[in-house]
């Protein structure tokens, strides 16, 4: 029910601002629900940033940080490589804890790489056929990469 409410709020807000709220290459995002957290640096991730999932989000297919523009989940110095090993924004290691799934990213939230990121992008299934469908794909706003979220 909460996802449906967030979808409706984002859709209305997006149309009021004249932009789509769910474009993969766009800038649209919605507020992160309590099940999605972020830490700019986590000991368990060797000091790198992490996205934390709780509850049903632990079943998500993948998570990355995204910046504005083309190749927005890739290292800007190596846009030809799309794998996680080439990008500081993609999950490098996943840790399952009793209350959280920790998705360690490839750099810390204080780095110059992370200064350009704007959102947390979650794929709920391997193949996204409709990026406007919040059960397949969703983007959550990440305004301050140097502060904890949820």
mmCIF file of N, CA and C in Angstrom:
data_model
loop_
_atom_site.group_PDB
_atom_site.id
_atom_site.type_symbol
_atom_site.label_atom_id
_atom_site.label_comp_id
_atom_site.label_asym_id
_atom_site.label_seq_id
_atom_site.Cartn_x
_atom_site.Cartn_y
_atom_site.Cartn_z
ATOM 1 N N UNK A 1 0.820 -1.186 0.000
ATOM 2 C CA UNK A 1 0.000 0.000 0.000
ATOM 3 C C UNK A 1 0.869 1.257 0.000
ATOM 4 N N UNK A 2 1.963 1.227 0.818
ATOM 5 C CA UNK A 2 2.860 2.386 0.889
ATOM 6 C C UNK A 2 3.503 2.656 -0.475
ATOM 7 N N UNK A 3 3.884 1.591 -1.202
ATOM 8 C CA UNK A 3 4.499 1.756 -2.529
ATOM 9 C C UNK A 3 3.522 2.418 -3.486
ATOM 10 N N UNK A 4 2.260 2.023 -3.414
ATOM 11 C CA UNK A 4 1.246 2.621 -4.292
ATOM 12 C C UNK A 4 1.096 4.105 -3.968
ATOM 13 N N UNK A 5 1.066 4.459 -2.679
ATOM 14 C CA UNK A 5 0.954 5.860 -2.284
ATOM 15 C C UNK A 5 2.155 6.655 -2.785
ATOM 16 N N UNK A 6 3.372 6.098 -2.601
ATOM 17 C CA UNK A 6 4.572 6.785 -3.084
ATOM 18 C C UNK A 6 4.535 6.971 -4.596
ATOM 19 N N UNK A 7 4.060 5.938 -5.309
ATOM 20 C CA UNK A 7 3.956 6.017 -6.757
ATOM 21 C C UNK A 7 3.007 7.145 -7.157
ATOM 22 N N UNK A 8 1.846 7.219 -6.497
ATOM 23 C CA UNK A 8 0.863 8.253 -6.825
ATOM 24 C C UNK A 8 1.400 9.647 -6.507
ATOM 25 N N UNK A 9 2.053 9.794 -5.358
ATOM 26 C CA UNK A 9 2.633 11.084 -4.990
ATOM 27 C C UNK A 9 3.691 11.492 -6.003
ATOM 28 N N UNK A 10 4.569 10.562 -6.363
ATOM 29 C CA UNK A 10 5.639 10.857 -7.323
ATOM 30 C C UNK A 10 5.072 11.198 -8.691
ATOM 31 N N UNK A 11 4.014 10.491 -9.097
ATOM 32 C CA UNK A 11 3.410 10.747 -10.401
ATOM 33 C C UNK A 11 2.794 12.137 -10.441
ATOM 34 N N UNK A 12 2.059 12.492 -9.382
ATOM 35 C CA UNK A 12 1.441 13.815 -9.321
ATOM 36 C C UNK A 12 2.502 14.892 -9.257
ATOM 37 N N UNK A 13 3.502 14.720 -8.391
ATOM 38 C CA UNK A 13 4.576 15.689 -8.274
ATOM 39 C C UNK A 13 5.332 15.830 -9.590
ATOM 40 N N UNK A 14 5.635 14.710 -10.228
ATOM 41 C CA UNK A 14 6.343 14.744 -11.505
ATOM 42 C C UNK A 14 5.568 15.478 -12.572
ATOM 43 N N UNK A 15 4.252 15.244 -12.641
ATOM 44 C CA UNK A 15 3.463 15.925 -13.668
ATOM 45 C C UNK A 15 3.323 17.409 -13.355
ATOM 46 N N UNK A 16 3.294 17.775 -12.065
ATOM 47 C CA UNK A 16 3.225 19.186 -11.700
ATOM 48 C C UNK A 16 4.511 19.915 -12.072
ATOM 49 N N UNK A 17 5.628 19.198 -11.978
ATOM 50 C CA UNK A 17 6.911 19.803 -12.316
ATOM 51 C C UNK A 17 7.244 19.664 -13.797
ATOM 52 N N UNK A 18 6.371 18.974 -14.536
ATOM 53 C CA UNK A 18 6.592 18.802 -15.962
ATOM 54 C C UNK A 18 7.643 17.767 -16.286
ATOM 55 N N UNK A 19 7.822 16.776 -15.412
ATOM 56 C CA UNK A 19 8.815 15.743 -15.685
ATOM 57 C C UNK A 19 8.285 14.394 -15.250
ATOM 58 N N UNK A 20 8.812 13.357 -15.844
ATOM 59 C CA UNK A 20 8.451 11.998 -15.468
ATOM 60 C C UNK A 20 9.163 11.635 -14.182
ATOM 61 N N UNK A 21 8.476 10.979 -13.281
ATOM 62 C CA UNK A 21 9.072 10.633 -11.997
ATOM 63 C C UNK A 21 9.884 9.344 -12.048
ATOM 64 N N UNK A 22 9.847 8.585 -13.147
ATOM 65 C CA UNK A 22 10.463 7.262 -13.131
ATOM 66 C C UNK A 22 11.360 6.969 -14.328
ATOM 67 N N UNK A 23 11.863 7.939 -15.017
ATOM 68 C CA UNK A 23 12.727 7.680 -16.161
ATOM 69 C C UNK A 23 14.099 7.197 -15.682
ATOM 70 N N UNK A 24 14.573 6.099 -16.218
ATOM 71 C CA UNK A 24 15.854 5.519 -15.799
ATOM 72 C C UNK A 24 16.988 6.502 -16.053
ATOM 73 N N UNK A 25 16.978 7.166 -17.182
ATOM 74 C CA UNK A 25 18.054 8.095 -17.496
ATOM 75 C C UNK A 25 17.744 9.502 -17.014
ATOM 76 N N UNK A 26 16.566 9.709 -16.454
ATOM 77 C CA UNK A 26 16.165 11.030 -16.003
ATOM 78 C C UNK A 26 16.621 11.318 -14.598
ATOM 79 N N UNK A 27 16.060 12.351 -14.036
ATOM 80 C CA UNK A 27 16.443 12.775 -12.703
ATOM 81 C C UNK A 27 15.349 12.509 -11.692
ATOM 82 N N UNK A 28 14.233 11.924 -12.093
ATOM 83 C CA UNK A 28 13.105 11.727 -11.198
ATOM 84 C C UNK A 28 13.415 10.753 -10.085
ATOM 85 N N UNK A 29 12.945 11.068 -8.884
ATOM 86 C CA UNK A 29 13.102 10.173 -7.747
ATOM 87 C C UNK A 29 12.019 10.496 -6.726
ATOM 88 N N UNK A 30 11.795 9.574 -5.831
ATOM 89 C CA UNK A 30 10.845 9.773 -4.737
ATOM 90 C C UNK A 30 11.593 9.586 -3.423
ATOM 91 N N UNK A 31 10.981 10.021 -2.339
ATOM 92 C CA UNK A 31 11.597 9.868 -1.021
ATOM 93 C C UNK A 31 11.770 8.381 -0.705
ATOM 94 N N UNK A 32 12.883 8.050 -0.092
ATOM 95 C CA UNK A 32 13.160 6.656 0.262
ATOM 96 C C UNK A 32 12.257 6.219 1.410
ATOM 97 N N UNK A 33 11.671 5.029 1.292
ATOM 98 C CA UNK A 33 10.868 4.491 2.396
ATOM 99 C C UNK A 33 11.795 4.036 3.524
ATOM 100 N N UNK A 34 11.258 3.755 4.713
ATOM 101 C CA UNK A 34 12.095 3.330 5.842
ATOM 102 C C UNK A 34 12.884 2.046 5.577
ATOM 103 N N UNK A 35 12.451 1.228 4.616
ATOM 104 C CA UNK A 35 13.144 -0.030 4.322
ATOM 105 C C UNK A 35 14.439 0.167 3.546
ATOM 106 N N UNK A 36 14.699 1.382 3.071
ATOM 107 C CA UNK A 36 15.911 1.683 2.298
ATOM 108 C C UNK A 36 16.766 2.660 3.091
ATOM 109 N N UNK A 37 17.987 2.252 3.382
ATOM 110 C CA UNK A 37 18.910 3.109 4.098
ATOM 111 C C UNK A 37 20.192 3.317 3.303
ATOM 112 N N UNK A 38 20.971 4.269 3.736
ATOM 113 C CA UNK A 38 22.250 4.566 3.087
ATOM 114 C C UNK A 38 23.230 5.004 4.160
ATOM 115 N N UNK A 39 24.460 4.566 4.052
ATOM 116 C CA UNK A 39 25.538 5.015 4.918
ATOM 117 C C UNK A 39 26.714 5.422 4.033
ATOM 118 N N UNK A 40 27.293 6.610 4.270
ATOM 119 C CA UNK A 40 28.414 7.068 3.426
ATOM 120 C C UNK A 40 29.687 6.251 3.626
ATOM 121 N N UNK A 41 29.807 5.627 4.782
ATOM 122 C CA UNK A 41 30.980 4.803 5.069
ATOM 123 C C UNK A 41 30.572 3.767 6.115
ATOM 124 N N UNK A 42 30.949 2.521 5.849
ATOM 125 C CA UNK A 42 30.577 1.444 6.759
ATOM 126 C C UNK A 42 31.778 0.534 6.960
ATOM 127 N N UNK A 43 32.084 0.235 8.205
ATOM 128 C CA UNK A 43 33.227 -0.620 8.529
ATOM 129 C C UNK A 43 33.170 -1.946 7.770
ATOM 130 N N UNK A 44 31.974 -2.561 7.746
ATOM 131 C CA UNK A 44 31.795 -3.867 7.096
ATOM 132 C C UNK A 44 32.070 -3.810 5.593
ATOM 133 N N UNK A 45 32.062 -2.630 5.026
ATOM 134 C CA UNK A 45 32.323 -2.441 3.589
ATOM 135 C C UNK A 45 33.710 -1.846 3.362
ATOM 136 N N UNK A 46 34.612 -2.052 4.318
ATOM 137 C CA UNK A 46 35.980 -1.512 4.237
ATOM 138 C C UNK A 46 35.995 0.005 4.095
ATOM 139 N N UNK A 47 35.040 0.663 4.734
ATOM 140 C CA UNK A 47 34.976 2.121 4.701
ATOM 141 C C UNK A 47 34.199 2.686 3.527
ATOM 142 N N UNK A 48 33.754 1.844 2.622
ATOM 143 C CA UNK A 48 32.969 2.321 1.480
ATOM 144 C C UNK A 48 31.520 2.551 1.883
ATOM 145 N N UNK A 49 30.795 3.226 1.018
ATOM 146 C CA UNK A 49 29.371 3.496 1.243
ATOM 147 C C UNK A 49 28.567 2.212 1.097
ATOM 148 N N UNK A 50 27.344 2.232 1.637
ATOM 149 C CA UNK A 50 26.475 1.061 1.558
ATOM 150 C C UNK A 50 25.013 1.487 1.462
ATOM 151 N N UNK A 51 24.248 0.691 0.743
ATOM 152 C CA UNK A 51 22.793 0.814 0.732
ATOM 153 C C UNK A 51 22.263 -0.347 1.551
ATOM 154 N N UNK A 52 21.396 -0.037 2.509
ATOM 155 C CA UNK A 52 20.850 -1.039 3.414
ATOM 156 C C UNK A 52 19.401 -1.320 3.042
ATOM 157 N N UNK A 53 19.050 -2.579 2.972
ATOM 158 C CA UNK A 53 17.670 -2.983 2.718
ATOM 159 C C UNK A 53 17.117 -3.728 3.925
ATOM 160 N N UNK A 54 15.857 -3.456 4.236
ATOM 161 C CA UNK A 54 15.123 -4.167 5.279
ATOM 162 C C UNK A 54 13.853 -4.722 4.667
ATOM 163 N N UNK A 55 13.250 -5.692 5.345
ATOM 164 C CA UNK A 55 11.944 -6.210 4.937
ATOM 165 C C UNK A 55 11.945 -6.752 3.521
ATOM 166 N N UNK A 56 10.885 -6.453 2.782
ATOM 167 C CA UNK A 56 10.717 -6.987 1.426
ATOM 168 C C UNK A 56 11.777 -6.485 0.450
ATOM 169 N N UNK A 57 12.451 -5.391 0.764
ATOM 170 C CA UNK A 57 13.488 -4.870 -0.126
ATOM 171 C C UNK A 57 14.683 -5.816 -0.195
ATOM 172 N N UNK A 58 14.809 -6.703 0.794
ATOM 173 C CA UNK A 58 15.906 -7.667 0.770
ATOM 174 C C UNK A 58 15.805 -8.611 -0.424
ATOM 175 N N UNK A 59 14.632 -8.682 -1.038
ATOM 176 C CA UNK A 59 14.429 -9.541 -2.211
ATOM 177 C C UNK A 59 14.708 -8.812 -3.529
ATOM 178 N N UNK A 60 15.109 -7.561 -3.479
ATOM 179 C CA UNK A 60 15.371 -6.789 -4.697
ATOM 180 C C UNK A 60 16.498 -7.436 -5.498
ATOM 181 N N UNK A 61 16.421 -7.299 -6.812
ATOM 182 C CA UNK A 61 17.424 -7.894 -7.695
ATOM 183 C C UNK A 61 18.767 -7.158 -7.605
ATOM 184 N N UNK A 62 18.722 -5.809 -7.659
ATOM 185 C CA UNK A 62 19.976 -5.062 -7.612
ATOM 186 C C UNK A 62 19.744 -3.627 -7.154
ATOM 187 N N UNK A 63 20.843 -2.988 -6.768
ATOM 188 C CA UNK A 63 20.815 -1.589 -6.364
ATOM 189 C C UNK A 63 22.100 -0.919 -6.835
ATOM 190 N N UNK A 64 21.966 0.313 -7.316
ATOM 191 C CA UNK A 64 23.108 1.137 -7.721
ATOM 192 C C UNK A 64 22.798 2.588 -7.357
ATOM 193 N N UNK A 65 23.833 3.412 -7.309
ATOM 194 C CA UNK A 65 23.624 4.854 -7.241
ATOM 195 C C UNK A 65 23.684 5.375 -8.662
ATOM 196 N N UNK A 66 22.930 6.422 -8.929
ATOM 197 C CA UNK A 66 22.924 7.016 -10.268
ATOM 198 C C UNK A 66 23.185 8.514 -10.188
ATOM 199 N N UNK A 67 23.849 9.002 -11.221
ATOM 200 C CA UNK A 67 24.095 10.432 -11.387
ATOM 201 C C UNK A 67 23.179 10.942 -12.498
ATOM 202 N N UNK A 68 23.324 12.176 -12.842
ATOM 203 C CA UNK A 68 22.578 12.722 -13.973
ATOM 204 C C UNK A 68 23.309 12.370 -15.266
ATOM 205 N N UNK A 69 22.564 12.326 -16.358
ATOM 206 C CA UNK A 69 23.178 12.151 -17.660
ATOM 207 C C UNK A 69 23.329 10.718 -18.117
ATOM 208 N N UNK A 70 24.005 10.577 -19.246
ATOM 209 C CA UNK A 70 24.209 9.279 -19.878
ATOM 210 C C UNK A 70 25.225 8.446 -19.077
ATOM 211 N N UNK A 71 25.096 7.119 -19.147
ATOM 212 C CA UNK A 71 25.978 6.197 -18.426
ATOM 213 C C UNK A 71 26.023 6.563 -16.931
ATOM 214 N N UNK A 72 24.862 6.839 -16.369
ATOM 215 C CA UNK A 72 24.772 7.418 -15.041
ATOM 216 C C UNK A 72 25.053 6.460 -13.882
ATOM 217 N N UNK A 73 25.286 5.185 -14.147
ATOM 218 C CA UNK A 73 25.669 4.262 -13.082
ATOM 219 C C UNK A 73 27.078 3.703 -13.311
ATOM 220 N N UNK A 74 27.841 4.376 -14.166
ATOM 221 C CA UNK A 74 29.188 3.908 -14.511
ATOM 222 C C UNK A 74 30.241 4.920 -14.079
ATOM 223 N N UNK A 75 31.448 4.423 -13.923
ATOM 224 C CA UNK A 75 32.579 5.288 -13.634
ATOM 225 C C UNK A 75 32.698 6.290 -14.783
ATOM 226 N N UNK A 76 32.652 7.590 -14.509
ATOM 227 C CA UNK A 76 32.729 8.578 -15.597
ATOM 228 C C UNK A 76 34.039 8.530 -16.374
ATOM 229 N N UNK A 77 35.066 7.917 -15.792
ATOM 230 C CA UNK A 77 36.354 7.780 -16.474
ATOM 231 C C UNK A 77 36.463 6.488 -17.266
ATOM 232 N N UNK A 78 35.435 5.626 -17.193
ATOM 233 C CA UNK A 78 35.459 4.341 -17.881
ATOM 234 C C UNK A 78 34.030 3.932 -18.234
ATOM 235 N N UNK A 79 33.348 4.731 -19.043
ATOM 236 C CA UNK A 79 31.934 4.478 -19.356
ATOM 237 C C UNK A 79 31.720 3.257 -20.248
ATOM 238 N N UNK A 80 32.769 2.748 -20.855
ATOM 239 C CA UNK A 80 32.637 1.580 -21.719
ATOM 240 C C UNK A 80 32.425 0.281 -20.961
ATOM 241 N N UNK A 81 32.711 0.274 -19.683
ATOM 242 C CA UNK A 81 32.562 -0.936 -18.875
ATOM 243 C C UNK A 81 31.304 -0.808 -18.017
ATOM 244 N N UNK A 82 30.395 -1.774 -18.135
ATOM 245 C CA UNK A 82 29.123 -1.720 -17.416
ATOM 246 C C UNK A 82 29.072 -2.650 -16.206
ATOM 247 N N UNK A 83 30.117 -3.419 -15.947
ATOM 248 C CA UNK A 83 30.079 -4.379 -14.836
ATOM 249 C C UNK A 83 30.307 -3.680 -13.500
ATOM 250 N N UNK A 84 29.948 -4.357 -12.416
ATOM 251 C CA UNK A 84 30.117 -3.754 -11.096
ATOM 252 C C UNK A 84 31.590 -3.525 -10.751
ATOM 253 N N UNK A 85 32.495 -4.346 -11.265
ATOM 254 C CA UNK A 85 33.913 -4.169 -10.929
ATOM 255 C C UNK A 85 34.473 -2.850 -11.473
ATOM 256 N N UNK A 86 33.801 -2.262 -12.462
ATOM 257 C CA UNK A 86 34.262 -1.013 -13.078
ATOM 258 C C UNK A 86 33.601 0.230 -12.493
ATOM 259 N N UNK A 87 32.629 0.066 -11.632
ATOM 260 C CA UNK A 87 31.869 1.232 -11.195
ATOM 261 C C UNK A 87 31.822 1.370 -9.672
ATOM 262 N N UNK A 88 32.164 2.558 -9.166
ATOM 263 C CA UNK A 88 32.052 2.783 -7.722
ATOM 264 C C UNK A 88 30.602 2.860 -7.259
ATOM 265 N N UNK A 89 29.674 3.013 -8.192
ATOM 266 C CA UNK A 89 28.258 3.185 -7.851
ATOM 267 C C UNK A 89 27.503 1.868 -7.716
ATOM 268 N N UNK A 90 28.113 0.772 -8.110
ATOM 269 C CA UNK A 90 27.425 -0.521 -8.104
ATOM 270 C C UNK A 90 27.845 -1.374 -6.911
ATOM 271 N N UNK A 91 26.966 -2.310 -6.560
ATOM 272 C CA UNK A 91 27.231 -3.202 -5.436
ATOM 273 C C UNK A 91 28.448 -4.072 -5.737
ATOM 274 N N UNK A 92 29.407 -4.035 -4.808
ATOM 275 C CA UNK A 92 30.621 -4.838 -4.933
ATOM 276 C C UNK A 92 30.540 -6.098 -4.083
ATOM 277 N N UNK A 93 29.816 -5.977 -2.969
ATOM 278 C CA UNK A 93 29.703 -7.088 -2.028
ATOM 279 C C UNK A 93 28.361 -6.969 -1.308
ATOM 280 N N UNK A 94 27.708 -8.097 -1.086
ATOM 281 C CA UNK A 94 26.426 -8.130 -0.381
ATOM 282 C C UNK A 94 26.610 -8.937 0.902
ATOM 283 N N UNK A 95 26.160 -8.357 2.019
ATOM 284 C CA UNK A 95 26.268 -9.009 3.320
ATOM 285 C C UNK A 95 24.853 -9.173 3.882
ATOM 286 N N UNK A 96 24.509 -10.385 4.276
ATOM 287 C CA UNK A 96 23.199 -10.655 4.882
ATOM 288 C C UNK A 96 23.344 -10.659 6.406
ATOM 289 N N UNK A 97 22.683 -9.735 7.065
ATOM 290 C CA UNK A 97 22.645 -9.658 8.517
ATOM 291 C C UNK A 97 21.213 -9.912 8.977
ATOM 292 N N UNK A 98 20.989 -10.196 10.253
ATOM 293 C CA UNK A 98 19.626 -10.485 10.706
ATOM 294 C C UNK A 98 18.605 -9.387 10.369
ATOM 295 N N UNK A 99 18.972 -8.128 10.540
ATOM 296 C CA UNK A 99 18.009 -7.054 10.289
ATOM 297 C C UNK A 99 18.185 -6.358 8.949
ATOM 298 N N UNK A 100 19.341 -6.509 8.324
ATOM 299 C CA UNK A 100 19.647 -5.761 7.107
ATOM 300 C C UNK A 100 20.298 -6.644 6.049
ATOM 301 N N UNK A 101 20.133 -6.215 4.814
ATOM 302 C CA UNK A 101 20.990 -6.674 3.731
ATOM 303 C C UNK A 101 21.867 -5.468 3.430
ATOM 304 N N UNK A 102 23.156 -5.639 3.505
ATOM 305 C CA UNK A 102 24.109 -4.557 3.279
ATOM 306 C C UNK A 102 24.668 -4.702 1.876
ATOM 307 N N UNK A 103 24.499 -3.683 1.056
ATOM 308 C CA UNK A 103 25.029 -3.664 -0.306
ATOM 309 C C UNK A 103 26.186 -2.683 -0.340
ATOM 310 N N UNK A 104 27.410 -3.212 -0.264
ATOM 311 C CA UNK A 104 28.615 -2.390 -0.249
ATOM 312 C C UNK A 104 28.895 -1.856 -1.648
ATOM 313 N N UNK A 105 29.151 -0.565 -1.733
ATOM 314 C CA UNK A 105 29.448 0.076 -3.016
ATOM 315 C C UNK A 105 30.957 0.194 -3.200
ATOM 316 N N UNK A 106 31.382 0.740 -4.327
ATOM 317 C CA UNK A 106 32.789 0.731 -4.691
ATOM 318 C C UNK A 106 33.620 1.910 -4.250
ATOM 319 N N UNK A 107 33.055 2.819 -3.462
ATOM 320 C CA UNK A 107 33.802 3.957 -2.941
ATOM 321 C C UNK A 107 33.015 4.512 -1.764
ATOM 322 N N UNK A 108 33.577 5.469 -1.061
ATOM 323 C CA UNK A 108 32.853 6.029 0.078
ATOM 324 C C UNK A 108 32.057 7.275 -0.339
ATOM 325 N N UNK A 109 31.117 7.639 0.477
ATOM 326 C CA UNK A 109 30.224 8.752 0.168
ATOM 327 C C UNK A 109 30.874 10.119 0.210
ATOM 328 N N UNK A 110 32.119 10.189 0.646
ATOM 329 C CA UNK A 110 32.840 11.461 0.711
ATOM 330 C C UNK A 110 33.718 11.682 -0.524
ATOM 331 N N UNK A 111 33.742 10.727 -1.420
ATOM 332 C CA UNK A 111 34.616 10.807 -2.597
ATOM 333 C C UNK A 111 34.052 11.748 -3.659
ATOM 334 N N UNK A 112 34.930 12.181 -4.540
ATOM 335 C CA UNK A 112 34.500 13.022 -5.665
ATOM 336 C C UNK A 112 33.544 12.266 -6.575
ATOM 337 N N UNK A 113 33.710 10.938 -6.696
ATOM 338 C CA UNK A 113 32.811 10.135 -7.514
ATOM 339 C C UNK A 113 31.372 10.289 -7.042
ATOM 340 N N UNK A 114 31.162 10.255 -5.736
ATOM 341 C CA UNK A 114 29.807 10.258 -5.197
ATOM 342 C C UNK A 114 29.170 11.642 -5.195
ATOM 343 N N UNK A 115 29.963 12.682 -5.347
ATOM 344 C CA UNK A 115 29.420 14.042 -5.363
ATOM 345 C C UNK A 115 28.412 14.221 -6.499
ATOM 346 N N UNK A 116 28.563 13.501 -7.575
ATOM 347 C CA UNK A 116 27.679 13.663 -8.733
ATOM 348 C C UNK A 116 26.422 12.793 -8.672
ATOM 349 N N UNK A 117 26.326 11.874 -7.715
ATOM 350 C CA UNK A 117 25.159 10.991 -7.646
ATOM 351 C C UNK A 117 23.959 11.731 -7.064
ATOM 352 N N UNK A 118 22.758 11.302 -7.490
ATOM 353 C CA UNK A 118 21.532 11.970 -7.060
ATOM 354 C C UNK A 118 20.475 11.025 -6.517
ATOM 355 N N UNK A 119 20.632 9.713 -6.772
ATOM 356 C CA UNK A 119 19.562 8.803 -6.380
ATOM 357 C C UNK A 119 20.051 7.367 -6.232
ATOM 358 N N UNK A 120 19.258 6.606 -5.475
ATOM 359 C CA UNK A 120 19.450 5.171 -5.304
ATOM 360 C C UNK A 120 18.473 4.499 -6.250
ATOM 361 N N UNK A 121 18.965 3.649 -7.100
ATOM 362 C CA UNK A 121 18.149 2.998 -8.122
ATOM 363 C C UNK A 121 18.024 1.514 -7.802
ATOM 364 N N UNK A 122 16.780 1.036 -7.660
ATOM 365 C CA UNK A 122 16.539 -0.353 -7.264
ATOM 366 C C UNK A 122 15.770 -1.078 -8.357
ATOM 367 N N UNK A 123 16.333 -2.199 -8.799
ATOM 368 C CA UNK A 123 15.616 -3.109 -9.706
ATOM 369 C C UNK A 123 15.042 -4.231 -8.845
ATOM 370 N N UNK A 124 13.743 -4.433 -8.940
ATOM 371 C CA UNK A 124 13.108 -5.468 -8.136
ATOM 372 C C UNK A 124 13.075 -6.818 -8.852
ATOM 373 N N UNK A 125 13.377 -6.819 -10.139
ATOM 374 C CA UNK A 125 13.447 -8.055 -10.918
ATOM 375 C C UNK A 125 14.539 -7.892 -11.963
ATOM 376 N N UNK A 126 15.028 -8.998 -12.484
ATOM 377 C CA UNK A 126 16.169 -8.965 -13.403
ATOM 378 C C UNK A 126 15.870 -8.180 -14.672
ATOM 379 N N UNK A 127 14.735 -8.432 -15.270
ATOM 380 C CA UNK A 127 14.394 -7.757 -16.528
ATOM 381 C C UNK A 127 13.316 -6.716 -16.282
ATOM 382 N N UNK A 128 13.663 -5.471 -16.451
ATOM 383 C CA UNK A 128 12.713 -4.381 -16.307
ATOM 384 C C UNK A 128 12.120 -4.088 -17.677
ATOM 385 N N UNK A 129 10.823 -4.312 -17.807
ATOM 386 C CA UNK A 129 10.147 -4.045 -19.081
ATOM 387 C C UNK A 129 9.440 -2.703 -19.065
ATOM 388 N N UNK A 130 9.201 -2.163 -17.863
ATOM 389 C CA UNK A 130 8.511 -0.887 -17.731
ATOM 390 C C UNK A 130 9.116 -0.140 -16.548
ATOM 391 N N UNK A 131 9.992 0.813 -16.815
ATOM 392 C CA UNK A 131 10.666 1.531 -15.732
ATOM 393 C C UNK A 131 9.713 2.434 -14.955
ATOM 394 N N UNK A 132 8.488 2.621 -15.434
ATOM 395 C CA UNK A 132 7.486 3.397 -14.708
ATOM 396 C C UNK A 132 6.708 2.548 -13.708
ATOM 397 N N UNK A 133 6.929 1.239 -13.715
ATOM 398 C CA UNK A 133 6.232 0.318 -12.820
ATOM 399 C C UNK A 133 7.055 0.175 -11.536
ATOM 400 N N UNK A 134 6.577 0.723 -10.400
ATOM 401 C CA UNK A 134 7.361 0.666 -9.169
ATOM 402 C C UNK A 134 7.545 -0.736 -8.598
ATOM 403 N N UNK A 135 6.839 -1.723 -9.121
ATOM 404 C CA UNK A 135 7.093 -3.100 -8.676
ATOM 405 C C UNK A 135 8.281 -3.697 -9.426
ATOM 406 N N UNK A 136 8.723 -3.037 -10.524
ATOM 407 C CA UNK A 136 9.879 -3.491 -11.290
ATOM 408 C C UNK A 136 11.123 -2.645 -11.008
ATOM 409 N N UNK A 137 10.917 -1.337 -10.853
ATOM 410 C CA UNK A 137 12.043 -0.406 -10.779
ATOM 411 C C UNK A 137 11.616 0.848 -10.029
ATOM 412 N N UNK A 138 12.523 1.371 -9.194
ATOM 413 C CA UNK A 138 12.212 2.607 -8.479
ATOM 414 C C UNK A 138 13.499 3.361 -8.188
ATOM 415 N N UNK A 139 13.393 4.689 -8.147
ATOM 416 C CA UNK A 139 14.535 5.543 -7.830
ATOM 417 C C UNK A 139 14.201 6.372 -6.594
ATOM 418 N N UNK A 140 15.110 6.352 -5.614
ATOM 419 C CA UNK A 140 14.913 7.069 -4.370
ATOM 420 C C UNK A 140 15.932 8.203 -4.274
ATOM 421 N N UNK A 141 15.470 9.372 -3.892
ATOM 422 C CA UNK A 141 16.334 10.553 -3.823
ATOM 423 C C UNK A 141 17.425 10.378 -2.775
ATOM 424 N N UNK A 142 18.612 10.794 -3.126
ATOM 425 C CA UNK A 142 19.767 10.779 -2.229
ATOM 426 C C UNK A 142 20.405 12.153 -2.326
ATOM 427 N N UNK A 143 19.954 13.043 -1.464
ATOM 428 C CA UNK A 143 20.404 14.438 -1.554
ATOM 429 C C UNK A 143 21.782 14.656 -0.957
ATOM 430 N N UNK A 144 22.079 14.018 0.176
ATOM 431 C CA UNK A 144 23.358 14.216 0.840
ATOM 432 C C UNK A 144 24.104 12.892 0.925
ATOM 433 N N UNK A 145 25.108 12.723 0.103
ATOM 434 C CA UNK A 145 25.871 11.464 0.056
ATOM 435 C C UNK A 145 26.808 11.317 1.246
ATOM 436 N N UNK A 146 26.981 12.387 2.031
ATOM 437 C CA UNK A 146 27.869 12.320 3.189
ATOM 438 C C UNK A 146 27.110 12.116 4.503
ATOM 439 N N UNK A 147 25.797 11.929 4.429
ATOM 440 C CA UNK A 147 24.978 11.729 5.627
ATOM 441 C C UNK A 147 24.212 10.415 5.555
ATOM 442 N N UNK A 148 23.927 9.840 6.696
ATOM 443 C CA UNK A 148 23.134 8.609 6.751
ATOM 444 C C UNK A 148 21.684 8.905 6.384
ATOM 445 N N UNK A 149 21.039 7.935 5.764
ATOM 446 C CA UNK A 149 19.623 7.998 5.384
ATOM 447 C C UNK A 149 18.926 6.811 6.004
ATOM 448 N N UNK A 150 17.845 7.052 6.717
ATOM 449 C CA UNK A 150 17.047 5.983 7.358
ATOM 450 C C UNK A 150 17.936 5.053 8.162
#
